[in-house]
Amino acid sequence: MIHKIVSFYQTDLPEEITTLQKRVFNHFDLDVEQVGWKYEESRHTDAIQLYLNTHDDYDFISLFDIDCIPTSNQWLKKTLDILADENTAYGNAQASNVFPDINPYRTPPFINGGMFNMSYKVWNESPFKSIHAQMYPNPDGNLAEADGYEALTRELEKQGRRIVLSYP
């Protein structure tokens, strides 16, 4: 079983931040691959989608933002236990970030991009391979601006994937 931890950051970020994140992962005996992208050339979600669509060298993957870290050496075991069925997406819960004057609808929580975990099978078999913010139908059927991870979480639910949310 191959598990990868991948973190994404803008290349103009002070090096100290990437160093500190790596130090935390190393403290828990975890390897993290840190992937930089140039803000002027692409968006955060472009870098993540490109990575997911061009890498198949893992069974399970944990995607982190540069400002997200594990806080316990139990994190990996818990994560892999949750993902063991290869039918689950797991990560930090986030509420909708829409503006009430534009869209008063609030969605149920979804897995945010700070820490998103899944198997290769979940991503590879999904016909929905987007994590870009987009217009997406809310449960009432109305199109509303949605976070890309919100849309991905909803699409994975529709595909019968199990969604597990982590709360503080």
XYZ file of C-alpha atoms in Angstrom:
168
model
C 0.000 0.000 0.000
C 1.368 3.373 -1.042
C 0.173 6.501 0.729
C 1.307 9.945 -0.396
C 1.035 13.225 1.437
C 1.182 16.213 -0.896
C 1.090 19.878 0.050
C 0.557 22.772 -2.361
C 1.869 26.316 -2.026
C 2.548 29.462 -4.056
C 6.215 29.739 -4.958
C 6.396 33.344 -3.727
C 5.640 32.184 -0.184
C 8.496 32.700 2.270
C 10.615 29.543 2.398
C 10.345 29.494 6.180
C 6.666 28.498 5.934
C 7.325 25.441 3.780
C 10.263 24.528 6.016
C 8.104 24.715 9.136
C 5.342 22.597 7.614
C 7.865 19.957 6.576
C 9.357 20.016 10.064
C 5.963 19.219 11.618
C 5.380 16.291 9.265
C 8.909 15.036 9.914
C 8.292 15.305 13.663
C 5.566 12.675 13.199
C 7.830 10.572 10.914
C 5.743 11.489 7.878
C 7.094 12.384 4.453
C 5.409 15.266 2.659
C 5.871 16.200 -0.987
C 5.571 19.964 -1.305
C 4.468 21.201 -4.724
C 4.843 24.863 -5.618
C 3.032 26.740 -8.339
C 3.358 30.244 -9.716
C 0.290 32.325 -8.941
C 0.682 34.360 -12.122
C 0.473 31.204 -14.241
C -2.273 29.192 -12.570
C -4.582 28.820 -9.625
C -4.185 26.623 -6.585
C -6.845 24.263 -7.894
C -5.061 24.029 -11.266
C -1.939 22.729 -9.534
C -3.892 20.165 -7.521
C -5.956 18.939 -10.472
C -2.848 18.652 -12.633
C -1.154 16.622 -9.921
C -4.128 14.294 -9.469
C -4.568 13.818 -13.210
C -0.892 13.097 -13.902
C 0.117 10.941 -10.922
C -0.970 7.358 -10.388
C 1.817 6.216 -8.093
C -0.290 5.948 -4.937
C -3.124 3.925 -3.465
C -4.161 6.692 -1.062
C -3.431 10.391 -1.113
C -3.689 13.170 1.451
C -3.798 16.680 0.011
C -2.823 19.535 2.311
C -2.731 23.284 2.052
C 0.580 24.727 3.205
C -1.089 26.099 6.330
C -2.534 22.757 7.430
C -0.621 20.212 9.507
C -1.304 17.064 11.506
C -1.463 17.611 15.254
C -0.941 14.031 16.347
C 1.029 10.975 15.343
C -2.336 9.155 15.301
C -3.502 11.164 12.282
C -2.122 8.769 9.655
C -3.496 5.590 11.227
C -6.928 7.175 11.669
C -6.918 8.458 8.085
C -5.882 5.135 6.552
C -8.438 3.251 8.673
C -11.176 5.555 7.364
C -9.992 5.184 3.746
C -9.446 1.401 3.893
C -12.618 0.573 1.939
C -11.260 2.602 -1.036
C -14.729 4.132 -1.350
C -14.321 7.066 1.023
C -13.306 10.708 0.875
C -12.296 12.168 4.235
C -11.231 15.575 5.420
C -11.852 18.776 7.317
C -15.428 20.016 7.310
C -16.209 23.437 5.874
C -19.462 25.338 5.633
C -20.508 27.146 2.478
C -18.648 30.352 1.759
C -21.297 32.050 -0.375
C -22.375 35.620 0.292
C -25.919 36.026 1.685
C -26.710 39.030 -0.520
C -25.876 36.985 -3.638
C -27.041 33.550 -2.546
C -28.835 33.086 0.769
C -28.657 29.292 0.488
C -26.255 27.566 2.860
C -25.032 24.139 1.884
C -24.424 21.255 4.220
C -20.759 20.927 5.244
C -18.320 19.501 2.721
C -14.688 18.390 2.713
C -12.473 21.419 2.276
C -9.127 21.638 0.552
C -7.090 22.174 3.704
C -6.951 18.403 4.189
C -8.619 16.168 1.611
C -7.937 12.410 1.622
C -9.050 9.702 -0.791
C -7.938 6.601 -2.614
C -6.617 6.605 -6.156
C -9.727 4.588 -7.008
C -12.077 7.338 -5.799
C -10.397 9.982 -7.998
C -9.667 7.742 -10.975
C -13.189 6.302 -11.231
C -14.949 9.621 -10.764
C -16.312 11.201 -13.947
C -16.197 14.533 -12.077
C -12.581 15.708 -11.917
C -12.884 19.364 -10.998
C -12.063 21.252 -7.833
C -12.529 24.711 -9.327
C -15.105 27.096 -7.878
C -18.088 26.948 -10.184
C -21.800 27.420 -10.605
C -23.315 24.262 -9.167
C -26.916 23.249 -8.448
C -27.859 23.484 -4.785
C -30.326 20.943 -3.321
C -33.197 23.201 -4.433
C -31.982 22.859 -8.023
C -30.859 26.480 -8.344
C -27.411 27.256 -9.678
C -25.260 28.929 -7.057
C -21.590 29.754 -6.733
C -19.952 26.776 -5.070
C -16.506 26.050 -3.728
C -14.757 23.491 -5.919
C -14.348 21.054 -3.056
C -18.034 21.480 -2.265
C -18.940 20.418 -5.805
C -16.489 17.496 -5.668
C -17.895 16.336 -2.315
C -21.479 16.473 -3.663
C -20.518 14.607 -6.852
C -18.730 11.901 -4.857
C -21.870 11.542 -2.716
C -23.975 11.118 -5.872
C -21.585 8.368 -6.988
C -22.245 6.487 -3.766
C -18.927 7.352 -2.148
C -18.812 7.582 1.616
C -18.013 11.071 2.908
C -16.401 11.412 6.341
C -15.997 14.899 7.778
C -13.458 15.830 10.442
C -14.474 18.433 12.991
C -12.223 20.212 15.484
